[in-house]
Coordinates of C-alpha atoms in Angstrom, one line a residue:
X592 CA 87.3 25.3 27.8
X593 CA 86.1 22.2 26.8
X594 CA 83.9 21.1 29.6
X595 CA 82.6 25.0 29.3
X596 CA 81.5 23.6 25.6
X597 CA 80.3 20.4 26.8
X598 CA 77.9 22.1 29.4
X599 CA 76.4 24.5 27.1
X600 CA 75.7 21.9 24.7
X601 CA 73.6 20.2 27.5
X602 CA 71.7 23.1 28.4
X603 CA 70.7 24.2 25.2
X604 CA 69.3 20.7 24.9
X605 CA 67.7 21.0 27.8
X606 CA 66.2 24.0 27.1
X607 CA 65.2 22.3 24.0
X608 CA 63.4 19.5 25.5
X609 CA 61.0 21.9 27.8
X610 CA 59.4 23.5 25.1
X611 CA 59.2 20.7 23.2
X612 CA 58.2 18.7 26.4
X613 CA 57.0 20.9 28.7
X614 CA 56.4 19.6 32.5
X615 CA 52.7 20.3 32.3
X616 CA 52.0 17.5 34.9
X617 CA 54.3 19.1 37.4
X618 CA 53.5 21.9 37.3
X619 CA 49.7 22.6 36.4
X620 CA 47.2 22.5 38.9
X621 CA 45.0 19.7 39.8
X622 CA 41.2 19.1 38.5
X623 CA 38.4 19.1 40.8
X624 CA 35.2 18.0 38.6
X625 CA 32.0 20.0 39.7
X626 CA 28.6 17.9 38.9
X627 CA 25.0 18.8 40.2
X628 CA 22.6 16.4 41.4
X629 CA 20.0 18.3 41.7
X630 CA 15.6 17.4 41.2
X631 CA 14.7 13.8 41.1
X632 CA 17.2 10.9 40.9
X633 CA 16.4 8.6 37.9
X634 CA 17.9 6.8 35.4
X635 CA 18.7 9.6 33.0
X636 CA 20.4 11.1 36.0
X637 CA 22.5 8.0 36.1
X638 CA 23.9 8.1 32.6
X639 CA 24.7 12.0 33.2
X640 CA 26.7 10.7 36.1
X641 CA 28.3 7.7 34.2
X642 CA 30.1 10.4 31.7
X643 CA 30.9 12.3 34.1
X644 CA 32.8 10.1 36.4
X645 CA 34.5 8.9 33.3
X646 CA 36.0 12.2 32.2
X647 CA 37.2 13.0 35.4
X648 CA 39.1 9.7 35.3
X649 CA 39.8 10.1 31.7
X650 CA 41.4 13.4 33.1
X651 CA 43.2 12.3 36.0
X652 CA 41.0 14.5 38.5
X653 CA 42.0 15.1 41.8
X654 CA 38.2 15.0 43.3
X655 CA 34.8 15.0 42.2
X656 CA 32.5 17.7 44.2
X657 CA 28.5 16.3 43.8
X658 CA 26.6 19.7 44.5
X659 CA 23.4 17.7 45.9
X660 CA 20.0 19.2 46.2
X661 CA 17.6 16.8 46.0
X662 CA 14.1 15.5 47.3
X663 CA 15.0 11.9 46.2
X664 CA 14.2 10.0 43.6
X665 CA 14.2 6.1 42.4
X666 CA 15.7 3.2 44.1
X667 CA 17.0 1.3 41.2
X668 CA 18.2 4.9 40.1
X669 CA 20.3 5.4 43.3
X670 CA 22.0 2.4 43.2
X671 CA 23.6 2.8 40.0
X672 CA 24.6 5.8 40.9
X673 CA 26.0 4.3 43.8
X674 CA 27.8 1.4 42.2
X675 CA 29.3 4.4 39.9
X676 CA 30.9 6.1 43.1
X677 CA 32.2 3.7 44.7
X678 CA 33.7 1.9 41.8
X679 CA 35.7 5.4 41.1
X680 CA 39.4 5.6 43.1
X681 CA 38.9 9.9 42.7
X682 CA 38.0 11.4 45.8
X683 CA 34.2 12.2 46.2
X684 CA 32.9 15.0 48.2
X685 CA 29.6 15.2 48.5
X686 CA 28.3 19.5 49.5
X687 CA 24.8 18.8 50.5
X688 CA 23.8 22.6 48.8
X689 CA 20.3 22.9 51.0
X690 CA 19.0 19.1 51.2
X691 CA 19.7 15.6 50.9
X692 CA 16.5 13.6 51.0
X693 CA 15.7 9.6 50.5
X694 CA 17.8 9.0 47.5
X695 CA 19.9 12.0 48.1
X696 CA 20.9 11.0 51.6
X697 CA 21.8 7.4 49.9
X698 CA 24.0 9.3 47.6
X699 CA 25.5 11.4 50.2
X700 CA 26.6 8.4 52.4
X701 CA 28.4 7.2 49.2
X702 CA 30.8 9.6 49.3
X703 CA 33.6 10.0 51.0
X704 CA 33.4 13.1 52.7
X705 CA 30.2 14.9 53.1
X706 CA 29.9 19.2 53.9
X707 CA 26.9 20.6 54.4
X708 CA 25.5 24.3 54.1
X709 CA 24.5 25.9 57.5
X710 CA 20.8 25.7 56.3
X711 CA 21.7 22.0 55.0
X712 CA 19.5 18.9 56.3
X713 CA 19.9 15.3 55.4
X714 CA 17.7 12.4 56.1
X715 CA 14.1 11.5 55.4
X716 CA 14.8 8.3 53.6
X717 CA 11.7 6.1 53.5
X718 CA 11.0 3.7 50.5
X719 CA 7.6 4.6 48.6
X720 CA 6.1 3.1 45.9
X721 CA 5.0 4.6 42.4
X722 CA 1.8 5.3 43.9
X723 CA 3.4 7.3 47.1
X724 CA 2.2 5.0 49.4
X725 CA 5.0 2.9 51.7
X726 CA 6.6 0.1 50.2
X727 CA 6.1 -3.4 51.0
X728 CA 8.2 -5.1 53.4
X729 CA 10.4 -6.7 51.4
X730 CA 11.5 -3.5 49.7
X731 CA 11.9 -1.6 53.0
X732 CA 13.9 -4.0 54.2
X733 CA 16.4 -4.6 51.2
X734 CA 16.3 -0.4 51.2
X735 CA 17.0 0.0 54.9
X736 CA 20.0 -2.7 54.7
X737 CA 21.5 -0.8 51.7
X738 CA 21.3 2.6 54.2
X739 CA 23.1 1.1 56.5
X740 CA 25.7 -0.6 54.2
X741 CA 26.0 2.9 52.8
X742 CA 27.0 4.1 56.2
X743 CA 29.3 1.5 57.8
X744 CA 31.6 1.7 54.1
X745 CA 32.7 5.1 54.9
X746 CA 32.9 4.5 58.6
X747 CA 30.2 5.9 59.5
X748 CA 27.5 4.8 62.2
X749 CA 24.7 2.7 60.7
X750 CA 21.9 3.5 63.1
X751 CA 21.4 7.3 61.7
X752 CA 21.1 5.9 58.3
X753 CA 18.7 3.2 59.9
X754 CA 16.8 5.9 61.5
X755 CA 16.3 8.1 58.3
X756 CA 14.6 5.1 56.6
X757 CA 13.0 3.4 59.1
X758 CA 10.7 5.0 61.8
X759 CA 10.4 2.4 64.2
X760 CA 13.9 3.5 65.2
X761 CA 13.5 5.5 68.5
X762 CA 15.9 9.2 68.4
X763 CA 14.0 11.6 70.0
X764 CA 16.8 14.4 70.7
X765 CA 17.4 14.7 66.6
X766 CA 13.2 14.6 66.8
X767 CA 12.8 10.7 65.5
X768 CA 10.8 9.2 68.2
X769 CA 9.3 6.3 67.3
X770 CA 6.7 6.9 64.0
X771 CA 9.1 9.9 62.5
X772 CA 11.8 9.4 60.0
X773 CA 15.5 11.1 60.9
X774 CA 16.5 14.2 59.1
X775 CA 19.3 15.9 60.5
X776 CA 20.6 19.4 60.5
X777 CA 23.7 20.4 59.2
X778 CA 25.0 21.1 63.2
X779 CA 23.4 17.5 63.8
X780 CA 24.9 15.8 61.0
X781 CA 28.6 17.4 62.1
X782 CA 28.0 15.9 65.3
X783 CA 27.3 12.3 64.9
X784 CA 29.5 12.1 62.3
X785 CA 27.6 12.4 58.9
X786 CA 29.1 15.5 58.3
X787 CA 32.9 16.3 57.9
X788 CA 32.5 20.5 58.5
X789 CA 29.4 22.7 57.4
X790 CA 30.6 25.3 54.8
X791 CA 28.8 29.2 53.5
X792 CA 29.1 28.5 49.7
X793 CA 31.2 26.3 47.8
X794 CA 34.5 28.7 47.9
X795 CA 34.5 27.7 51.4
X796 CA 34.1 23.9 50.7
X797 CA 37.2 24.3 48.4
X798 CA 39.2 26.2 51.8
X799 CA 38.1 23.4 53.8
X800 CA 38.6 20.2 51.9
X801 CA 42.5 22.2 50.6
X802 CA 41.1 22.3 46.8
X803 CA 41.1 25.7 46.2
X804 CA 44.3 26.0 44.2
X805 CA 42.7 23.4 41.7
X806 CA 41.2 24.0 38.0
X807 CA 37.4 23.8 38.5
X808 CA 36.0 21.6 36.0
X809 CA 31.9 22.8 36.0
X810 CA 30.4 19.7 34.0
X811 CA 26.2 20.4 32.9
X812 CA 24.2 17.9 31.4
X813 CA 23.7 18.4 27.3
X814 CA 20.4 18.9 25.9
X815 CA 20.1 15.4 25.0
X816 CA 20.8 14.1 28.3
X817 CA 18.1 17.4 30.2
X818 CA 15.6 15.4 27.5
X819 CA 16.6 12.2 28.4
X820 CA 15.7 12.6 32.2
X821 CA 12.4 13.9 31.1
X822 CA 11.5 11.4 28.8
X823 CA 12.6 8.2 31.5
X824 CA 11.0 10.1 34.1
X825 CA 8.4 7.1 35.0
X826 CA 5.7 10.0 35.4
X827 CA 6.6 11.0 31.9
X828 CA 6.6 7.1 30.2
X829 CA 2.5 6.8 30.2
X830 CA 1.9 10.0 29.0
X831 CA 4.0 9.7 26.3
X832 CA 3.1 6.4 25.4
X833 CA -0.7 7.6 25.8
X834 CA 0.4 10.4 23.4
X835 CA 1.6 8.1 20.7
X836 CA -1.7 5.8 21.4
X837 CA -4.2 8.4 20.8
X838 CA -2.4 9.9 17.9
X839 CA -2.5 6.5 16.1
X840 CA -6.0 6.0 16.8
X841 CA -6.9 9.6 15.6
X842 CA -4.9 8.6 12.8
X843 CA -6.9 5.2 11.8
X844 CA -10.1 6.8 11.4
X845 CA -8.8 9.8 9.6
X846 CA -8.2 9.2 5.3
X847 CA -4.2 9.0 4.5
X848 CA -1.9 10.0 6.7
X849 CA -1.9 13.1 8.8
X850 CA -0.8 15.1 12.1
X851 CA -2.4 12.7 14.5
X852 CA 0.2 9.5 12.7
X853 CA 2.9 12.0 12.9
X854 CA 1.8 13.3 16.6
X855 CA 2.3 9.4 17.4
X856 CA 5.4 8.4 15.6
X857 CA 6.8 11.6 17.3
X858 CA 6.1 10.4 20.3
X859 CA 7.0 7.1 19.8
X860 CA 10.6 8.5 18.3
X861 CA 11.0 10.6 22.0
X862 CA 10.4 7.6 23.6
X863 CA 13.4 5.5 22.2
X864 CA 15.5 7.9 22.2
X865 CA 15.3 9.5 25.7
X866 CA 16.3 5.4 26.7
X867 CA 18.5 5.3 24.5
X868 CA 20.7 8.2 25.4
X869 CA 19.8 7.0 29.2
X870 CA 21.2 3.8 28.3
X871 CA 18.0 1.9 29.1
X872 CA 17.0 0.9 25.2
X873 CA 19.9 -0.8 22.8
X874 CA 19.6 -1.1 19.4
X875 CA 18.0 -4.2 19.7
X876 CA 14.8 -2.8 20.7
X877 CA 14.7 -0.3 18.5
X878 CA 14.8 -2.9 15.8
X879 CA 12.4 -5.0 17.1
X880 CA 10.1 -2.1 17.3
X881 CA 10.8 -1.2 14.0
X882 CA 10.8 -5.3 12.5
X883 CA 6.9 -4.5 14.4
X884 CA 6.1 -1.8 12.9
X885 CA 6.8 -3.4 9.2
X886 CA 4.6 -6.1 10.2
X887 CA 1.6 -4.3 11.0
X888 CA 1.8 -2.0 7.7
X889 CA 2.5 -5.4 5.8
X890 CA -0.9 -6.5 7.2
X891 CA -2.7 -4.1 5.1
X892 CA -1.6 -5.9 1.9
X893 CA -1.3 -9.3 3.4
X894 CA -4.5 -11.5 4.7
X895 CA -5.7 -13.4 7.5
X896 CA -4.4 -11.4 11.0
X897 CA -1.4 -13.5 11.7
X898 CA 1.5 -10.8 10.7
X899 CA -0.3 -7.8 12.6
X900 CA -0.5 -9.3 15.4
X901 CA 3.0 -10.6 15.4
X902 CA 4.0 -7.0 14.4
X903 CA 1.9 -6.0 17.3
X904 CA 3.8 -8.1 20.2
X905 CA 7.1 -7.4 18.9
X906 CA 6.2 -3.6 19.4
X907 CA 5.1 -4.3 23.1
X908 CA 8.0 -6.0 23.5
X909 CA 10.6 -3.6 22.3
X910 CA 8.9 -1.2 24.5
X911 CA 9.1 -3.4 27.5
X912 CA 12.8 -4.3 27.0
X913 CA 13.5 -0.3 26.8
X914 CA 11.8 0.7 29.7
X915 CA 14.1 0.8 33.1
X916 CA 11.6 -1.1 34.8
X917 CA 9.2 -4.4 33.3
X918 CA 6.5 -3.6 35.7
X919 CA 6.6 0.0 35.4
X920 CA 6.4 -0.6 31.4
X921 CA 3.9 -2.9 31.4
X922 CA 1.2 -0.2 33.6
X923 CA 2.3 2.4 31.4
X924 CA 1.7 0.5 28.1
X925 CA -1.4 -0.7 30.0
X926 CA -2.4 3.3 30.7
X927 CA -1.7 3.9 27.0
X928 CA -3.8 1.3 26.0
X929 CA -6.9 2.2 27.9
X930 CA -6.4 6.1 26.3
X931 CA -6.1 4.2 22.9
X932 CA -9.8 2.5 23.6
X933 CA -11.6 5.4 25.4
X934 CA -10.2 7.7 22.2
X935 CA -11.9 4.9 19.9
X936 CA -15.4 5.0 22.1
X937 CA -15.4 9.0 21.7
X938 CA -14.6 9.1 18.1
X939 CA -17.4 6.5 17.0
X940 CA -20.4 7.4 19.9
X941 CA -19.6 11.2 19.4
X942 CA -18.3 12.1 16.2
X943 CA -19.4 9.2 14.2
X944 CA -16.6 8.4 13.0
X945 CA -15.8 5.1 11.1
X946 CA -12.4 2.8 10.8
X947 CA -11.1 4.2 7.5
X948 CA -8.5 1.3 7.5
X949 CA -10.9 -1.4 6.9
X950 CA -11.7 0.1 3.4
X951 CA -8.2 -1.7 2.6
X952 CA -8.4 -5.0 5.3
X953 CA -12.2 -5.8 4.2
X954 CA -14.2 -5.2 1.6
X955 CA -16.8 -3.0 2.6
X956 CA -19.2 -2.7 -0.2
X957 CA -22.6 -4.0 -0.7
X958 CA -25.2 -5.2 -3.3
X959 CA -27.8 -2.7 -1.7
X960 CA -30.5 -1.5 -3.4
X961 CA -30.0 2.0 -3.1
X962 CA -27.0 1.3 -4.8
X963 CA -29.2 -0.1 -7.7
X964 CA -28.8 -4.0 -6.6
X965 CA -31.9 -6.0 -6.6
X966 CA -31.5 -10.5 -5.4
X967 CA -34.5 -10.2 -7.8
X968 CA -37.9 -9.1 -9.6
X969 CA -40.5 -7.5 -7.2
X970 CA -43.6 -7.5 -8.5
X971 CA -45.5 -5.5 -6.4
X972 CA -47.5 -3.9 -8.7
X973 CA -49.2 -7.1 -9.4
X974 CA -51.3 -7.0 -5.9
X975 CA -55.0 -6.3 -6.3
X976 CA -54.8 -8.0 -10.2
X977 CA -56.8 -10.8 -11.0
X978 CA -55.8 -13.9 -13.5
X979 CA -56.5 -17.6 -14.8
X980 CA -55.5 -20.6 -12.9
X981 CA -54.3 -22.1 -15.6
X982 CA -53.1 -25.6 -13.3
X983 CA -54.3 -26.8 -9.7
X984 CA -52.9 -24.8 -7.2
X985 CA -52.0 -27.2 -4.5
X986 CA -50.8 -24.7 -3.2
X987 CA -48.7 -23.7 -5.8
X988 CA -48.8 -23.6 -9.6
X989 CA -49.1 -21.0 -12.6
X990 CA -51.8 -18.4 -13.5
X991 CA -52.2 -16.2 -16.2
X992 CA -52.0 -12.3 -16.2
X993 CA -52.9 -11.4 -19.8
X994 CA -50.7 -13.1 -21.7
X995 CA -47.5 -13.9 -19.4
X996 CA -47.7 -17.1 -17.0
X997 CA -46.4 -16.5 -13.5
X998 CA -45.6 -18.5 -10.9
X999 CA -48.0 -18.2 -7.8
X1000 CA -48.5 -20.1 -4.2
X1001 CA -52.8 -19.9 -3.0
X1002 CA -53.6 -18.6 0.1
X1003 CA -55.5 -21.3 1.4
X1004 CA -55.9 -24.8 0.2
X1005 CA -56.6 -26.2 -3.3
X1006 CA -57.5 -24.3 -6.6
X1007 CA -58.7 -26.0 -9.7
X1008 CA -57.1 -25.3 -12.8
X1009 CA -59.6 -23.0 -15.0
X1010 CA -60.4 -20.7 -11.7
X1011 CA -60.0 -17.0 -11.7
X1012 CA -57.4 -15.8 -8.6
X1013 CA -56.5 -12.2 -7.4
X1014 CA -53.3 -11.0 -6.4
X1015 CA -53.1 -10.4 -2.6
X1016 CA -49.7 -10.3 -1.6
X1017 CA -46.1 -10.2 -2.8
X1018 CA -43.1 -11.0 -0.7
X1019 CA -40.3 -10.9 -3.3
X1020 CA -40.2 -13.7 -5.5
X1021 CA -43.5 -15.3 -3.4
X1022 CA -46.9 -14.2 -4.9
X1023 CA -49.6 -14.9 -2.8
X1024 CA -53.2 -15.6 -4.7
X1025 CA -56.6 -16.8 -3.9
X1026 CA -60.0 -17.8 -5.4
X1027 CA -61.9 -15.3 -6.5
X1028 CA -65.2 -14.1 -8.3
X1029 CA -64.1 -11.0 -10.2
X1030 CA -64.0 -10.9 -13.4
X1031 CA -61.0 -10.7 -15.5
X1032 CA -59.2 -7.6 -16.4
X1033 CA -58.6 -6.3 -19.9

C-alpha cells in the first residue's frame, strides 16, 4: 500500500514536470530555413544572407535550402557569401530553381548538395569587368582558381568548374569546345557529378533530400534590406551620387534653401544608409561626412577657403570609405562630379543664372555709376568754352572760366600766361586746352 503511495506521488510529479517542461526538442519537428537568391549577387545580398544564416543557427536549423535563380553578380559579393556558407556547420542545399550563372554557379559549388529543376542549367562563369568587357588576367586567374577550390571542397571534380570560367578548356560533348564557356544541363550536371538528383518543384527536393517532415522556415528580405540592394547596386552608386551633385548645384544658384538642397541631401541620406544596412558604411563615415558637411556651411561665415575645402575632402572621404569598392567609388564620385560641372555650364550659358552663394563669401557690390558713384567731377560740359591762361602752360597750369580757376594740361607745347585757350577735350579729371583767337565768353 505504501509503495502504491510512493508511485503515485512520482507520477503526479512527473506529470507535473511535462507541462511545466514540456519535451519540445524531442518531439517537434526540425527547421529547414528557405532563402532566395535570386537577381544579381551584390553586397546587399550578402548582409540578407549574413542574417539569415545566423537565425537558422540561432534556431538550431536542420538545413538551409538557397532557392537560386540568378544571372550572376559581383566577385567580391560572391565571396562573402561564400565565406558565410562554408563557415555554417547546418547543412546547405543549394535547388538551382531555373539557373545558376557566374556568381550563381560559385554559390552553388558552396553548398553541400546541389538539386536542380529539369529545365535547370548551371555554368557560364566568366569574370567581367564593370564595363562588361573580360577581366584582366590577373582577375581571371584568381577567379578561375576560386572555381575550382569551390569544387574540389565538396568533392567535386575541378575541371567542370574550370571549364565554366575559362574557355580555353576543351569539352565539346557538354558544347565547350575551345572559345565557349561550360554550362550544363540539369541531366549533365547529374552526370558528372555537380548535381545530387534533379527535382519538379521544391516539394520534391524536400522527398528527395528526407526534409519533408520539417517546419519550413520561408525567410524574405525586409524593406530596408530590398532598398539596401538597390542603393549598393554599383549601377545605382553614380546615379545617386549624380543625383545629390546636381541637386546641390541647382541649389547654389537658387536664393535660400529649396527642393533641389533637399533633392540632394535626400540623396545623399539613401546613399549612407543603403551601406549602412549593407554593412558597407560604419558610423564612422557617417560622421566624417557629417564633421564635412559642418565645415563647408562654417565656410560661409568664416574667411579665407581653408575649412571648405577641408569640409570638402572629408566628404569624399566618408564616401569612399562607405562604398564596397575604392575604385568603384572613386569613378562614381568622379561621374557625379562631372554632372555637378556640366549642371553649372547649363545653368550660367542657358539660363543665366548667377552663384547666389557668393553674395555671402564675397562682397559683390560696386561704386558704379549707375548706382550714383562717381571717382570724380566730369566736366564735360566745359568742351567748346574758351578762358584766360592765367600762368604758362608748360604743358600744364590754370586758366580762368569766368570767375573759377581750373586746372588744365595744353594740347601742344607752351602757352604764355595772359593767352586765351578753348576747351577741347575732357577725360575725367584731365582737361585738355589749346591756344586760341576767340574771344571770351560772357
Amino acid at each position: 500500500m505504501r509503495r502504491r503511495r510512493i508511485l503515485s506521488y512520482l507520477l503526479v510529479i512527473w506529470m507535473t514536470l511535462l507541462l511545466a517542461f514540456p519535451l519540445t526538442s524531442a518531439f517537434a519537428s526540425s527547421k529547414v530555413y528557405h532563402i532566395p537568391i535570386h537577381n544579381e549577387v551584390e553586397r546587399g545580398l550578402h548582409a540578407f544572407l549574413e542574417r539569415a544564416f545566423k537565425e537558422a543557427e540561432e534556431n538550431y536549423a536542420e538545413a538551409i535550402i538557397l532557392d537560386i535563380h540568378t544571372p550572376g553578380g559581383f566577385v567580391n559579393a560572391a565571396g562573402d557569401i561564400a565565406m558565410l556558407m562554408d563557415a555554417t556547420d547546418i547543412r546547405t542545399i543549394a535547388y538551382i530553381n531555373k539557373d545558376a550563372h557566374s556568381a550563381g554557379a560559385f554559390l552553388a559549388l558552396h553548398a553541400k548538395e546541389i538539386y536542380m529543376v529539369p529545365n535547370g542549367t548551371i555554368g557560364a562563369a566568366a569574370v567581367i569587368d564593370s564595363a562588361g568587357n573580360a577581366a584582366d588576367l590577373k582577375a581571371h586567374s584568381a577567379w578561375v582558381a576560386q572555381m575550382e577550390a569551390a569544387a574540389e571542397s565538396k568533392n567535386r571534380k575541378p575541371i567542370y568548374a574550370r571549364a565554366m570560367a575559362d574557355a580555353s578548356v576543351d569539352l565539346p560533348k557538354f558544347r565547350a569546345g575551345k572559345g565557349n564557356l561550360l554550362t550544363l544541363s540539369a541531366s549533365e550536371a547529374e552526370k558528372v557529378g555537380y548535381s545530387n538528383g534533379t527535382v519538379s518543384n521544391f516539394q520534391d527536393l524536400l522527398k528527395a533530400t528526407q526534409l519533408n517532415g520539417s517546419d519550413i522556415v520561408p525567410v524574405e528580405p525586409t524593406f530596408a534590406e530590398k532598398l539596401a540592394r538597390f542603393i549598393t547596386n554599383p549601377i545605382i552608386v553614380p546615379i545617386l551620387l549624380s543625383i545629390a551633385s546636381l541637386g546641390l548645384v541647382v541649389e547654389l544658384y537658387s536664393p535660400g534653401f529649396g527642393v533641389p538642397g533637399i533633392m540632394g541631401l535626400s540623396a545623399l541620406g539613401l546613399f549612407f544608409f543603403g551601406h549602412m544596412v549593407a554593412g558597407l558604411a560604419g558610423y564612422e563615415a557617417l560622421l566624417l561626412f557629417i564633421v564635412g558637411l559642418a565645415l563647408v556651411v562654417a565656410e560661409f561665415f568664416v574667411p579665407g577657403g581653408i575649412v571648405g575645402i577641408f569640409g570638402g575632402v572629408l566628404i569624399l572621404l566618408s564616401l569612399i570609405l562607405a562604398g564596397a569598392n575604392m575604385m568603384q567609388m572613386i569613378i562614381a564620385i568622379f561621374i557625379a562630379l562631372v554632372v555637378a560641372i556640366i549642371g553649372m555650364v547649363i545653368l550660367m550659358k542657358f539660363f543665366g543664372k548667377k552663384l547666389h552663394v557668393l553674395n555671402k563669401l564675397v562682397l559683390m557690390d560696386a561704386t558704379t555709376t549707375e548706382e550714383g558713384y562717381v571717382s570724380n567731377v566730369n566736366r564735360t560740359e566745359l568742351v567748346g568754352k574758351v578762358g584766360t591762361a592765367i600762368t604758362p602752360l608748360r604743358p600744364a597750369g590754370t586758366m580762368l572760366f569766368g570767375s573759377e580757376r581750373i586746372d588744365v594740361v595744353s594740347e601742344g607745347g607752351y602757352v604764355d600766361a595772359g593767352k586765351h585757350v578753348e576747351v577741347i577735350k575732357v577725360e575725367g579729371s584731365r582737361i585738355v586746352v589749346r591756344q586760341t583767337e576767340k574771344d571770351l565768353e560772357e
